PDB file of C-alpha atoms (C1' of nucleotides) in Angstrom:
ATOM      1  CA  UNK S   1      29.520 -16.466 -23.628  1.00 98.00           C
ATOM      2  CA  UNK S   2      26.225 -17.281 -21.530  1.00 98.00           C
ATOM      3  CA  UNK S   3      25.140 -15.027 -19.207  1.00 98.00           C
ATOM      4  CA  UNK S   4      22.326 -16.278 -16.981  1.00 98.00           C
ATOM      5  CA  UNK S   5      20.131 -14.725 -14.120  1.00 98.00           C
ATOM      6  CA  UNK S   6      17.355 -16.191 -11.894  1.00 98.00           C
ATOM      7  CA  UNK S   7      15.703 -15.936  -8.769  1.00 98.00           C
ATOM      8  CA  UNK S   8      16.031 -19.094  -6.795  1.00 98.00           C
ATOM      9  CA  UNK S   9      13.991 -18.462  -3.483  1.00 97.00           C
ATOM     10  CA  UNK S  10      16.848 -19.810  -1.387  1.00 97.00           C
ATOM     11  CA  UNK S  11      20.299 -21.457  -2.576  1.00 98.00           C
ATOM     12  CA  UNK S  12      20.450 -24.107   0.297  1.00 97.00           C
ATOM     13  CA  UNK S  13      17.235 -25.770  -1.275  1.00 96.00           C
ATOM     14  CA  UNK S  14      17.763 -25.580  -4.732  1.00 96.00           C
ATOM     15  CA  UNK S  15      21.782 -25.891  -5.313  1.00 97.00           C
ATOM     16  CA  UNK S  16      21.455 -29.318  -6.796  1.00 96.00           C
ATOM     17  CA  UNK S  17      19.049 -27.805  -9.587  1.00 97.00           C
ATOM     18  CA  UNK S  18      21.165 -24.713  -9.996  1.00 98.00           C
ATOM     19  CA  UNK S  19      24.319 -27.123 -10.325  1.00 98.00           C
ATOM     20  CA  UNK S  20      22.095 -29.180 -12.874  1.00 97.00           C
ATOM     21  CA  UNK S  21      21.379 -26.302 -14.839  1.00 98.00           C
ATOM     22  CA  UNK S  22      24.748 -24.908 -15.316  1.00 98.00           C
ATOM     23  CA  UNK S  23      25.887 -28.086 -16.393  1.00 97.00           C
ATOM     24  CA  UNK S  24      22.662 -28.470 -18.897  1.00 97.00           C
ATOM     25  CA  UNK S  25      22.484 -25.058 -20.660  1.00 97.00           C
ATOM     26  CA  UNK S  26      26.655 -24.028 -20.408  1.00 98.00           C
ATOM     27  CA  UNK S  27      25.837 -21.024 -18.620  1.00 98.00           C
ATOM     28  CA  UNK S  28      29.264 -19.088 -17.700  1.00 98.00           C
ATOM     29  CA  UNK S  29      28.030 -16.339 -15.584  1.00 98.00           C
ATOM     30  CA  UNK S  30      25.130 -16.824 -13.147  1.00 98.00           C
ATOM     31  CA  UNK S  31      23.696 -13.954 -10.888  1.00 98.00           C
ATOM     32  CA  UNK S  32      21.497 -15.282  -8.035  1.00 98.00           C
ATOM     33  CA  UNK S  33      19.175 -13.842  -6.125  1.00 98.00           C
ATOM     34  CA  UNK S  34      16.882 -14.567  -3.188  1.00 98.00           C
ATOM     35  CA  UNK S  35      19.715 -17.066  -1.837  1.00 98.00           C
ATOM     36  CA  UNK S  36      18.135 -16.336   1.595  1.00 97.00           C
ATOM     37  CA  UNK S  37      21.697 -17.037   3.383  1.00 97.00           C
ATOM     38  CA  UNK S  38      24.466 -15.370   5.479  1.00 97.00           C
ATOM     39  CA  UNK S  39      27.780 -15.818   3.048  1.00 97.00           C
ATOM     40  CA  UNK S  40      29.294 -18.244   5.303  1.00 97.00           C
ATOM     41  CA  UNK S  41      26.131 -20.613   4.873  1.00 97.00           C
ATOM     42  CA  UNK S  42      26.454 -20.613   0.886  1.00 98.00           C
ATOM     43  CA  UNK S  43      26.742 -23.591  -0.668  1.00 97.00           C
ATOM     44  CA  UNK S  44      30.217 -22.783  -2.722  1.00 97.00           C
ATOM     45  CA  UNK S  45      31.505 -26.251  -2.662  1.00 97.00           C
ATOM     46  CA  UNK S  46      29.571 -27.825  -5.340  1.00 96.00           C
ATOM     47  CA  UNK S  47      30.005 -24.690  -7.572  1.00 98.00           C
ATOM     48  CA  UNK S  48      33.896 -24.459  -6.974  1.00 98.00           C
ATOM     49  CA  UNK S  49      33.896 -28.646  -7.758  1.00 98.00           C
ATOM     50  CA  UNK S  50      32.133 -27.422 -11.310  1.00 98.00           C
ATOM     51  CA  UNK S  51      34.683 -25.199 -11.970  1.00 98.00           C
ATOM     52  CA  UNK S  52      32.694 -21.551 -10.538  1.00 98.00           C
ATOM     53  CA  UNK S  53      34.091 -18.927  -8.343  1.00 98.00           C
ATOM     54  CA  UNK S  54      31.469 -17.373  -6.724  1.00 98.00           C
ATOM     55  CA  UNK S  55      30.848 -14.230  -4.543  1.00 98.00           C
ATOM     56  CA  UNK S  56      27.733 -13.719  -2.195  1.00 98.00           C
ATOM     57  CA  UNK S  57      26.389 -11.091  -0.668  1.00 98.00           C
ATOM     58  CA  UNK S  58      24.141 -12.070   2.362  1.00 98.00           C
ATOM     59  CA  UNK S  59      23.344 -10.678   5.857  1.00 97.00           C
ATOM     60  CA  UNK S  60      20.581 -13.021   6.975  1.00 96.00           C
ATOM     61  CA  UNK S  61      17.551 -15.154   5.990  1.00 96.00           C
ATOM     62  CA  UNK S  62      16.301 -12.107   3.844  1.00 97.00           C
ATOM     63  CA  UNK S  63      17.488 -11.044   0.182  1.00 97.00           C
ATOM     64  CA  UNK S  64      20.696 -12.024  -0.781  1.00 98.00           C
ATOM     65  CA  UNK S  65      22.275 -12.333  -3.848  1.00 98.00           C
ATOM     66  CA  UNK S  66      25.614 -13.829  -5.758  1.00 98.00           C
ATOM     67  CA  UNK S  67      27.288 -14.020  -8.719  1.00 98.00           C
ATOM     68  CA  UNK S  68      29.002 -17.622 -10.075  1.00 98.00           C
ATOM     69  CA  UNK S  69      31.419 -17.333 -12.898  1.00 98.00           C
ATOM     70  CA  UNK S  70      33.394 -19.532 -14.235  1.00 98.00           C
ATOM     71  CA  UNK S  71      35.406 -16.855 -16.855  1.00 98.00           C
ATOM     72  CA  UNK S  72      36.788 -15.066 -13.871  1.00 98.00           C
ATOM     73  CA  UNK S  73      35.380 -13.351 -11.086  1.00 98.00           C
ATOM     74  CA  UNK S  74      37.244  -9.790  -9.655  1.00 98.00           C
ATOM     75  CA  UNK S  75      36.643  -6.489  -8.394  1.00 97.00           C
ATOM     76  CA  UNK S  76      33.882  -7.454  -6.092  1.00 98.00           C
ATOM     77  CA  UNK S  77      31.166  -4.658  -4.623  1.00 98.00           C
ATOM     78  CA  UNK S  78      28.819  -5.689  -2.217  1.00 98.00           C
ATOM     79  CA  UNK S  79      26.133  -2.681  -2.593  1.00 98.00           C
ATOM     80  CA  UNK S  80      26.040  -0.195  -4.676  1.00 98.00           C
ATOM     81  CA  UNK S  81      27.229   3.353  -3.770  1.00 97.00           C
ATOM     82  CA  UNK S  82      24.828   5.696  -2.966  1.00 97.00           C
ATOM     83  CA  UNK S  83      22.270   2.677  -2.136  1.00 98.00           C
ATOM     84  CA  UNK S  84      19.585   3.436   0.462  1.00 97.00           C
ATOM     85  CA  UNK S  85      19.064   1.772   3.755  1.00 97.00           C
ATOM     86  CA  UNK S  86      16.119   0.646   4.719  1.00 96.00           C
ATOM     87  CA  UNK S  87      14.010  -0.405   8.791  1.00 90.00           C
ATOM     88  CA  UNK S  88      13.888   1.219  11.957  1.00 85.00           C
ATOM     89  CA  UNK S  89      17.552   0.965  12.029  1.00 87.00           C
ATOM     90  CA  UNK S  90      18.760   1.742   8.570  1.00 92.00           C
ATOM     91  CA  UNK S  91      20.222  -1.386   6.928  1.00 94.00           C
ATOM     92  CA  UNK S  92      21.357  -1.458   3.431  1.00 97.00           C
ATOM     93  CA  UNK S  93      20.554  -4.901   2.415  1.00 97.00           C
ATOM     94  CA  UNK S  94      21.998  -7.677   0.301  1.00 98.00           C
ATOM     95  CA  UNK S  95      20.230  -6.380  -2.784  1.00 98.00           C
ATOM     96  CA  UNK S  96      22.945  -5.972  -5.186  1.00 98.00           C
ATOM     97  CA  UNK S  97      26.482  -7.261  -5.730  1.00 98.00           C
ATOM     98  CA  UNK S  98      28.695  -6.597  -8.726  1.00 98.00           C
ATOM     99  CA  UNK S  99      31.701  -8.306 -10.172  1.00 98.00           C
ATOM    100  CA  UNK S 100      34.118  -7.950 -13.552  1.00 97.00           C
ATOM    101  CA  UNK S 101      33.286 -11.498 -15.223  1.00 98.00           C
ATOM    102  CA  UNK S 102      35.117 -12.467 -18.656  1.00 97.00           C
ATOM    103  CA  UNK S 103      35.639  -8.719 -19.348  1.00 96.00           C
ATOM    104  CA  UNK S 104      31.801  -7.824 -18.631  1.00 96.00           C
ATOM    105  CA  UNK S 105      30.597  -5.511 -15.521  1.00 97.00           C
ATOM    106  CA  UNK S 106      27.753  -7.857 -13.972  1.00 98.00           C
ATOM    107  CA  UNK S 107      25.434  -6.806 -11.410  1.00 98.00           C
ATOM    108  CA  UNK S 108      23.203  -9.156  -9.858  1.00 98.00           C
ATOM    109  CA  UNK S 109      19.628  -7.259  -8.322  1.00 98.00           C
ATOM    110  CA  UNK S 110      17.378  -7.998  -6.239  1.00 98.00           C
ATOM    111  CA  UNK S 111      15.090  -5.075  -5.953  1.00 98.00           C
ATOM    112  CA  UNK S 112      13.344  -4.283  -3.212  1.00 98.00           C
ATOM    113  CA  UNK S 113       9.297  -5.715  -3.248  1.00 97.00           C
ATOM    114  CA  UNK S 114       7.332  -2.515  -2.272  1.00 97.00           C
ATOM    115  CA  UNK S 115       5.064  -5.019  -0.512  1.00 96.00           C
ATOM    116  CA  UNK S 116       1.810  -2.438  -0.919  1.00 96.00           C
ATOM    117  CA  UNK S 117       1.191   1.304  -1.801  1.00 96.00           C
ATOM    118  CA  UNK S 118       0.784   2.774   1.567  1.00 95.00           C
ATOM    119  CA  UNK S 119       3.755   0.743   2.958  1.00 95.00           C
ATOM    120  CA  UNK S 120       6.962   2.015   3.682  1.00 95.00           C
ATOM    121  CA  UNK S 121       8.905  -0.461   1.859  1.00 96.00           C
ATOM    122  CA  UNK S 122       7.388   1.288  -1.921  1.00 97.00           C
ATOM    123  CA  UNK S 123       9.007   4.336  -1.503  1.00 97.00           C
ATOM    124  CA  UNK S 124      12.209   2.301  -0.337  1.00 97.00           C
ATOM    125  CA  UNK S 125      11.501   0.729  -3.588  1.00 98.00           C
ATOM    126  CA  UNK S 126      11.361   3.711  -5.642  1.00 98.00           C
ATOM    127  CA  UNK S 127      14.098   5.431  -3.938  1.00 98.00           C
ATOM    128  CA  UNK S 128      16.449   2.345  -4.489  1.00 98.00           C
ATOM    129  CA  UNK S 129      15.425   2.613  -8.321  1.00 98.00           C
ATOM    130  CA  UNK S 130      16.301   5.847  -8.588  1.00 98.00           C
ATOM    131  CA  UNK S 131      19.989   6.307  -6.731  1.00 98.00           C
ATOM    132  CA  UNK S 132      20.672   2.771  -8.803  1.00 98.00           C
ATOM    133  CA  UNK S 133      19.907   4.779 -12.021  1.00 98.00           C
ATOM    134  CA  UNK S 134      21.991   7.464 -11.116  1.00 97.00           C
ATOM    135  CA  UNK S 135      25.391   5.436 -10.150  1.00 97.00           C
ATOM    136  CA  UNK S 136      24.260   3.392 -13.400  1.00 96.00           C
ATOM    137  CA  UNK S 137      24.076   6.014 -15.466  1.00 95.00           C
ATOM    138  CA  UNK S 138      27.631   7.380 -14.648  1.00 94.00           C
ATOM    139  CA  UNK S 139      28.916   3.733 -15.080  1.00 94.00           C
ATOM    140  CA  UNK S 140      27.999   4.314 -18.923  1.00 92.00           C
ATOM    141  CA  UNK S 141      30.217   7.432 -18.638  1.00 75.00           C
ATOM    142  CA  UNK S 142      28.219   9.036 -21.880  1.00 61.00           C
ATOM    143  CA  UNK S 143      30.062  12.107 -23.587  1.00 55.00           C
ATOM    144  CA  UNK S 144      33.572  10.762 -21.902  1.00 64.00           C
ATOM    145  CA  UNK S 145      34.528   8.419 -24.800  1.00 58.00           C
ATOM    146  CA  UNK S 146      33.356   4.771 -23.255  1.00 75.00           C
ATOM    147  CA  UNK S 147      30.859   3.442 -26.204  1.00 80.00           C
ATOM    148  CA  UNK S 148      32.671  -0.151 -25.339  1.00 88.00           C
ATOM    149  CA  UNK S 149      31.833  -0.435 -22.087  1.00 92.00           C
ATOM    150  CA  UNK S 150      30.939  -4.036 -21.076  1.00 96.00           C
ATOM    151  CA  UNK S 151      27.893  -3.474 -18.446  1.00 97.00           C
ATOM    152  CA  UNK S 152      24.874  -5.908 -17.664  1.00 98.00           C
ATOM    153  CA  UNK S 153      22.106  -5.008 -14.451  1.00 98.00           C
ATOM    154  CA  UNK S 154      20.283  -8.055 -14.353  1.00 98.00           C
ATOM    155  CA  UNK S 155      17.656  -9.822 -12.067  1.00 98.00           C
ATOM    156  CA  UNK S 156      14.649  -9.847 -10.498  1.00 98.00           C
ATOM    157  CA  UNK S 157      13.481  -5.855 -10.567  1.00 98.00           C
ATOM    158  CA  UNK S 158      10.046  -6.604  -8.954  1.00 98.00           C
ATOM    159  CA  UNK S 159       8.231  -3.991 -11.695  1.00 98.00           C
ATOM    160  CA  UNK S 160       5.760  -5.197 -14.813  1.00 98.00           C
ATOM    161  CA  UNK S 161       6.728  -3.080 -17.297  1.00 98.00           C
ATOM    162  CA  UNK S 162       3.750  -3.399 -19.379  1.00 97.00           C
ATOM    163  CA  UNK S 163       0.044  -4.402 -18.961  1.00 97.00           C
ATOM    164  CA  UNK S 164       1.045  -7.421 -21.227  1.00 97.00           C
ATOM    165  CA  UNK S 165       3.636  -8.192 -17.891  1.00 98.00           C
ATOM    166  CA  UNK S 166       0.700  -9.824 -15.989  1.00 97.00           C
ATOM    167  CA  UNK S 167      -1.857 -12.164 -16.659  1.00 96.00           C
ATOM    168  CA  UNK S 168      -4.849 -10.062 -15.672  1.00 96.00           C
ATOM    169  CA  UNK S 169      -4.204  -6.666 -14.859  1.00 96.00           C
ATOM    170  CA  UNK S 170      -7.728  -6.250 -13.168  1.00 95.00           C
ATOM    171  CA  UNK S 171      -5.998  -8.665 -10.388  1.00 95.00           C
ATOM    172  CA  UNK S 172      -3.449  -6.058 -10.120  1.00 96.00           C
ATOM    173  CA  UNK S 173      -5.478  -2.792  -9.174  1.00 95.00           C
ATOM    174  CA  UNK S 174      -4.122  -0.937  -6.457  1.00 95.00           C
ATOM    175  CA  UNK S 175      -1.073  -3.518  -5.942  1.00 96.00           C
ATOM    176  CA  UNK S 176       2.602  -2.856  -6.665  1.00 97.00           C
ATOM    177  CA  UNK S 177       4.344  -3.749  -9.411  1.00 98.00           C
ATOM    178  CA  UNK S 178       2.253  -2.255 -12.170  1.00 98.00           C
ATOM    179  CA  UNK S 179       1.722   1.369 -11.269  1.00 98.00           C
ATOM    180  CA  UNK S 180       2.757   4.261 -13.030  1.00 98.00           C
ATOM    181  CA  UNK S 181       5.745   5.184 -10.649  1.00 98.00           C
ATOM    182  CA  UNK S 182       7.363   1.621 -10.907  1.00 98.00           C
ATOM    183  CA  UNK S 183       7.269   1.785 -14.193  1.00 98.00           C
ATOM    184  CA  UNK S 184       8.637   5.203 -15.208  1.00 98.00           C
ATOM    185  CA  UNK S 185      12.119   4.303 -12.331  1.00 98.00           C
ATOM    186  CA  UNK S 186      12.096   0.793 -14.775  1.00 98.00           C
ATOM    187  CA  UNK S 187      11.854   2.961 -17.994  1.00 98.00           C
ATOM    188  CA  UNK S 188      14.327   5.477 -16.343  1.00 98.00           C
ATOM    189  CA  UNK S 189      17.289   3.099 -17.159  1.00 98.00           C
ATOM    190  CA  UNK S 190      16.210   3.023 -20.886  1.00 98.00           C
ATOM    191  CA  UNK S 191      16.877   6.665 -20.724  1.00 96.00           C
ATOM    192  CA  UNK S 192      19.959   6.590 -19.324  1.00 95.00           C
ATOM    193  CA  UNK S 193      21.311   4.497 -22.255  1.00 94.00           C
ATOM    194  CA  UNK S 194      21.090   0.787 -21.535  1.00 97.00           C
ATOM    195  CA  UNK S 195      19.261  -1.626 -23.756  1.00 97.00           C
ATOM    196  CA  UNK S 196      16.810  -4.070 -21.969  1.00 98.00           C
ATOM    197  CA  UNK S 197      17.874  -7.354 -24.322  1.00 98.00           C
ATOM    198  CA  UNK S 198      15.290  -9.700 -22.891  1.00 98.00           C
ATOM    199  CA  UNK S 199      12.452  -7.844 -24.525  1.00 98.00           C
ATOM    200  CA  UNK S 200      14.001  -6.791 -27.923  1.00 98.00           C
ATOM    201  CA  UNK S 201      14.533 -10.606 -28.031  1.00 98.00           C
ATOM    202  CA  UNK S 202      11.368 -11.791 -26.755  1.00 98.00           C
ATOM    203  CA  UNK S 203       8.712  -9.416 -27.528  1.00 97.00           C
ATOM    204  CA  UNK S 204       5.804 -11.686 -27.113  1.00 96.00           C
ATOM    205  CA  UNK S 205       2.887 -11.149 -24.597  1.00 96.00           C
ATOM    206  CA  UNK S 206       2.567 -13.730 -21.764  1.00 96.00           C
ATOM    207  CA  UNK S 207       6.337 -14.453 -21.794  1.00 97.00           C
ATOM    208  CA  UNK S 208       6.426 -14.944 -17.642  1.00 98.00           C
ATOM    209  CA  UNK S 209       9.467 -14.982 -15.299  1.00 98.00           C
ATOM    210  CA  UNK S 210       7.193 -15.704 -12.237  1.00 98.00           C
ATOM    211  CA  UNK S 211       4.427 -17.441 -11.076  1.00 98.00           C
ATOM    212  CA  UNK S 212       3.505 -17.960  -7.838  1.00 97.00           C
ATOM    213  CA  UNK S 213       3.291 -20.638  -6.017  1.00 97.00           C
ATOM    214  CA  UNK S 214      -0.549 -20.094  -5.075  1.00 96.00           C
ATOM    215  CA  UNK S 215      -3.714 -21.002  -7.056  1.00 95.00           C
ATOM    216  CA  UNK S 216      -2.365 -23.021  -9.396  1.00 96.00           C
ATOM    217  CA  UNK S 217      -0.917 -19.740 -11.415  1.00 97.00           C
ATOM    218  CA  UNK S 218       1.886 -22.028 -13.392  1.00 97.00           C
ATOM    219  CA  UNK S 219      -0.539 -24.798 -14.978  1.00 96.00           C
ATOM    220  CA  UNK S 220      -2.784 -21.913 -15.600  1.00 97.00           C
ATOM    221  CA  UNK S 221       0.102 -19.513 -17.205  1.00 97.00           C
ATOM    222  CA  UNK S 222      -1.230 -16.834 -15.209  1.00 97.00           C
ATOM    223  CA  UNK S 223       2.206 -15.608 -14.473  1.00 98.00           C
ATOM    224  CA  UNK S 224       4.111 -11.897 -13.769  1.00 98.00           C
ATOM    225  CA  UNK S 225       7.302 -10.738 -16.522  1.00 98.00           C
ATOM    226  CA  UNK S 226       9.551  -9.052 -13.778  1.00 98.00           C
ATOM    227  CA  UNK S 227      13.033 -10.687 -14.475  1.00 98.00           C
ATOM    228  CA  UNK S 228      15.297  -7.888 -16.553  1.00 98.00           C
ATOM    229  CA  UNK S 229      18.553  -7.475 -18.466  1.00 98.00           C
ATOM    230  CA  UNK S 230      20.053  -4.121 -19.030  1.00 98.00           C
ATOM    231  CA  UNK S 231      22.549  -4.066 -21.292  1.00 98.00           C
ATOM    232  CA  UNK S 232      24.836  -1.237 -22.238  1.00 96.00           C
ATOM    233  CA  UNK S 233      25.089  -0.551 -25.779  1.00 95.00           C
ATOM    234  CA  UNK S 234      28.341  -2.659 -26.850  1.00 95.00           C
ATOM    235  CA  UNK S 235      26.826  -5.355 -24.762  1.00 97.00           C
ATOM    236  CA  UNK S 236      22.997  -5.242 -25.893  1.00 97.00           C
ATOM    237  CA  UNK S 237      24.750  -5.545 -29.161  1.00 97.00           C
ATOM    238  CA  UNK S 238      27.015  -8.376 -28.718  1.00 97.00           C
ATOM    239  CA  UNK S 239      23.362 -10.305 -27.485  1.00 98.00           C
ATOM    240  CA  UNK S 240      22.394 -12.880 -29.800  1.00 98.00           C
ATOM    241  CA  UNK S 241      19.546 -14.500 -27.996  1.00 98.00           C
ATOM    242  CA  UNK S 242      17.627 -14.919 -24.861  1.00 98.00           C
ATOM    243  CA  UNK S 243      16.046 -17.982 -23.275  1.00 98.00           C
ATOM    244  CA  UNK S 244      13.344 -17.561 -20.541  1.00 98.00           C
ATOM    245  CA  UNK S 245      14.103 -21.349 -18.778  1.00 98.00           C
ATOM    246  CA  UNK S 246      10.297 -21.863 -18.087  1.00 97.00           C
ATOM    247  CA  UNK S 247      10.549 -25.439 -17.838  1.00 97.00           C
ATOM    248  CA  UNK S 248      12.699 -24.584 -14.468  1.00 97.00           C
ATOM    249  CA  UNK S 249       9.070 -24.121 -12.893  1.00 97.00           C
ATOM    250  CA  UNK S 250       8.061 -26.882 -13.585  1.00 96.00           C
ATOM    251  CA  UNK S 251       8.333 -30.267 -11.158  1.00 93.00           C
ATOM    252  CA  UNK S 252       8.607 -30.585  -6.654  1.00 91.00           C
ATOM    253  CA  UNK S 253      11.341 -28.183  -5.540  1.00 93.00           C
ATOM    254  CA  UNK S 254      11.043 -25.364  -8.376  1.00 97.00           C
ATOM    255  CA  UNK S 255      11.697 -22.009  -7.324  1.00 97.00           C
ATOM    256  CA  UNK S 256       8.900 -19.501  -8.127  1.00 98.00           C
ATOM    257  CA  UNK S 257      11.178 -17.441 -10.385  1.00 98.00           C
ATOM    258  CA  UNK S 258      12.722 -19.686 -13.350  1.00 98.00           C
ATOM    259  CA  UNK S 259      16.203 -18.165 -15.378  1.00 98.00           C
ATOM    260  CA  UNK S 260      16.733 -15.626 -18.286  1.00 98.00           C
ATOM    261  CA  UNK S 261      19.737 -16.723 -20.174  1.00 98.00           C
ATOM    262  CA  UNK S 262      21.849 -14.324 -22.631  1.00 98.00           C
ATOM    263  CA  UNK S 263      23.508 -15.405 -25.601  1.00 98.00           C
ATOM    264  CA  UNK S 264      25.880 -13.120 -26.139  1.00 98.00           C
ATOM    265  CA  UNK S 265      28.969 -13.253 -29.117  1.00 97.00           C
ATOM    266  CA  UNK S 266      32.606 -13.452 -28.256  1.00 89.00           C
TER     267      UNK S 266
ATOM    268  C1'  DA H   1       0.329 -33.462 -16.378  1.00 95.92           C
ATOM    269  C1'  DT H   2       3.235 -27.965 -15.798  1.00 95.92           C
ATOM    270  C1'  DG H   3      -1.306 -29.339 -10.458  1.00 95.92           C
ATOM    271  C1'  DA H   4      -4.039 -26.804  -5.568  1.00 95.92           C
ATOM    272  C1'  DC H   5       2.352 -22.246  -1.567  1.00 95.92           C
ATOM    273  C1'  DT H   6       7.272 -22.135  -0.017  1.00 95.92           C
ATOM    274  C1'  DC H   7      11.115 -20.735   2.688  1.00 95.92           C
ATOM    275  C1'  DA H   8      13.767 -19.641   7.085  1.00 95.92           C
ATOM    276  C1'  DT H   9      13.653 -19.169  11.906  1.00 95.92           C
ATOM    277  C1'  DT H  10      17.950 -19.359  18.737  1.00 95.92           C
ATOM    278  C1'  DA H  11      10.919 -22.276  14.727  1.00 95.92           C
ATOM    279  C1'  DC H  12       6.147 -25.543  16.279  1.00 95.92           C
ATOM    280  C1'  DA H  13       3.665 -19.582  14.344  1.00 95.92           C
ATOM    281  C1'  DT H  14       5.139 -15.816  11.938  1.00 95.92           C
ATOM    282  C1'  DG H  15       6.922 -12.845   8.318  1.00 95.92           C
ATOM    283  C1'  DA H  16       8.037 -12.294   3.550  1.00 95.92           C
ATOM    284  C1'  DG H  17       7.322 -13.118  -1.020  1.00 95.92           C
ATOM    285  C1'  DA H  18       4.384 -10.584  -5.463  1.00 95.92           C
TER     286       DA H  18
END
DNA sequence: ATGACTCATTACATGAGA
């Protein structure tokens, strides 16, 4: 089974490279995010004519995420419960949708930016961590008897983890992303008992997920590691190997994010 | 070359991304 996630900065420009990589890497389970569409503008035919059902969550030009399966697709939840709201008048946004996929839980994220320290949207941000962590954690149902449960939380979670997460963390002084409050509501997931499989597979510095679009940061590798899989235990153990696609940045019409695949055993 | 932002919008300038 290949489980992929990835970031694609809108699905109406890059569906034929989405399509192509599904058919080039086998991928069986794909959670998007950034599609940047209302569901009834989502380009479904071409995944449905590969064999994909998919399920999208998206209210506007903003956010929006999906999930494409092709090993079964049920249970659907668009939002989490207990996930905040966020503007003037509270909306909960298309940040998170969830689906049962070839006996796995998957939930694609898109979390929240924090856009700067002093703005509202970084307490939004740390507030969304937070109530995801709690319904997450009861999802594991620890002390209950569920050590098999099947659970992956995977996209883009807009936090560095580590210094070793950005090129240059001088760039990165008084910006989101790297301080200490991001990081703790990242690490707060390890503590509630899911594995984060992309590092224990690829523990090497400079190992990017992002680069943006500006100042030549891919040529340069000057890139940001903020693309994430949480495992649950039966799950982080069933993972084999991951792939960070990095030669999906690469060429005209790349999005800025490129996809973390999962290897995981039947 | 992996190359000097990109995307969506009751668009033609603005907001968001990170």
């Amino acid at each position: 089974m290949r489980l992929a996630t990835w970031n694609v900065n809108s699905i109406r420009s890059r569906v034929d490279r989405v399509l192509a990589f599904l058919e080039r890497t086998g991928t069986d389970v794909l959670a998007l995010q950034e599609t940047k569409c209302k569901d009834e503008q989502f380009p479904r035919e071409g995944f449905e004519a590969a064999g994909y059902q998919v399920a999208t969550f998206g209210l506007s030009q903003w956010n929006g995420v999906a999930i494409a399966s092709r090993v079964g697709l049920d249970d659907v939840a668009r939002g989490f419960p207990g996930q905040p709201a966020f503007g003037a008048a509270p909306v909960v946004e298309a940040r998170a949708i969830g689906a049962t996929c070839g006996g796995m839980r998957v939930w694609s994220l898109y979390v929240p930016n924090g856009r700067a320290l002093d703005n509202p949207h970084y307490a939004y941000k740390l507030e969304w961590l937070a109530r995801l962590r709690d319904q997450s954690a009861g999802w594991l149902a620890q002390g209950t008897g569920n050590p098999d449960a099947q659970i992956a939380l995977v996209g883009d979670w807009n936090v560095a983890p580590e210094d070793s997460d950005v090129w240059d963390m001088a760039v990165f002084d008084g910006q989101t992303h790297v301080t200490a409050p991001e990081r703790a509501a990242f690490a707060a997931f390890a503590q509630a008992g899911y594995v984060e499989v992309t590092r224990q597979h690829i523990p090497q510095d400079r190992a990017y997920t992002y680069w943006d679009y500006q100042q030549l940061r891919f040529p340069k590798n000057e890139g940001m590691r903020i693309d994430f899989a949480y495992a649950s235990a039966a799950l982080a153990s069933r993972t084999t190997g991951v792939v960070i696609d990095r030669n999906e940045r690469k060429g005209k019409g790349a999005s800025d994010h490129v996809p973390v695949i999962l290897d995981l055993a039947d």
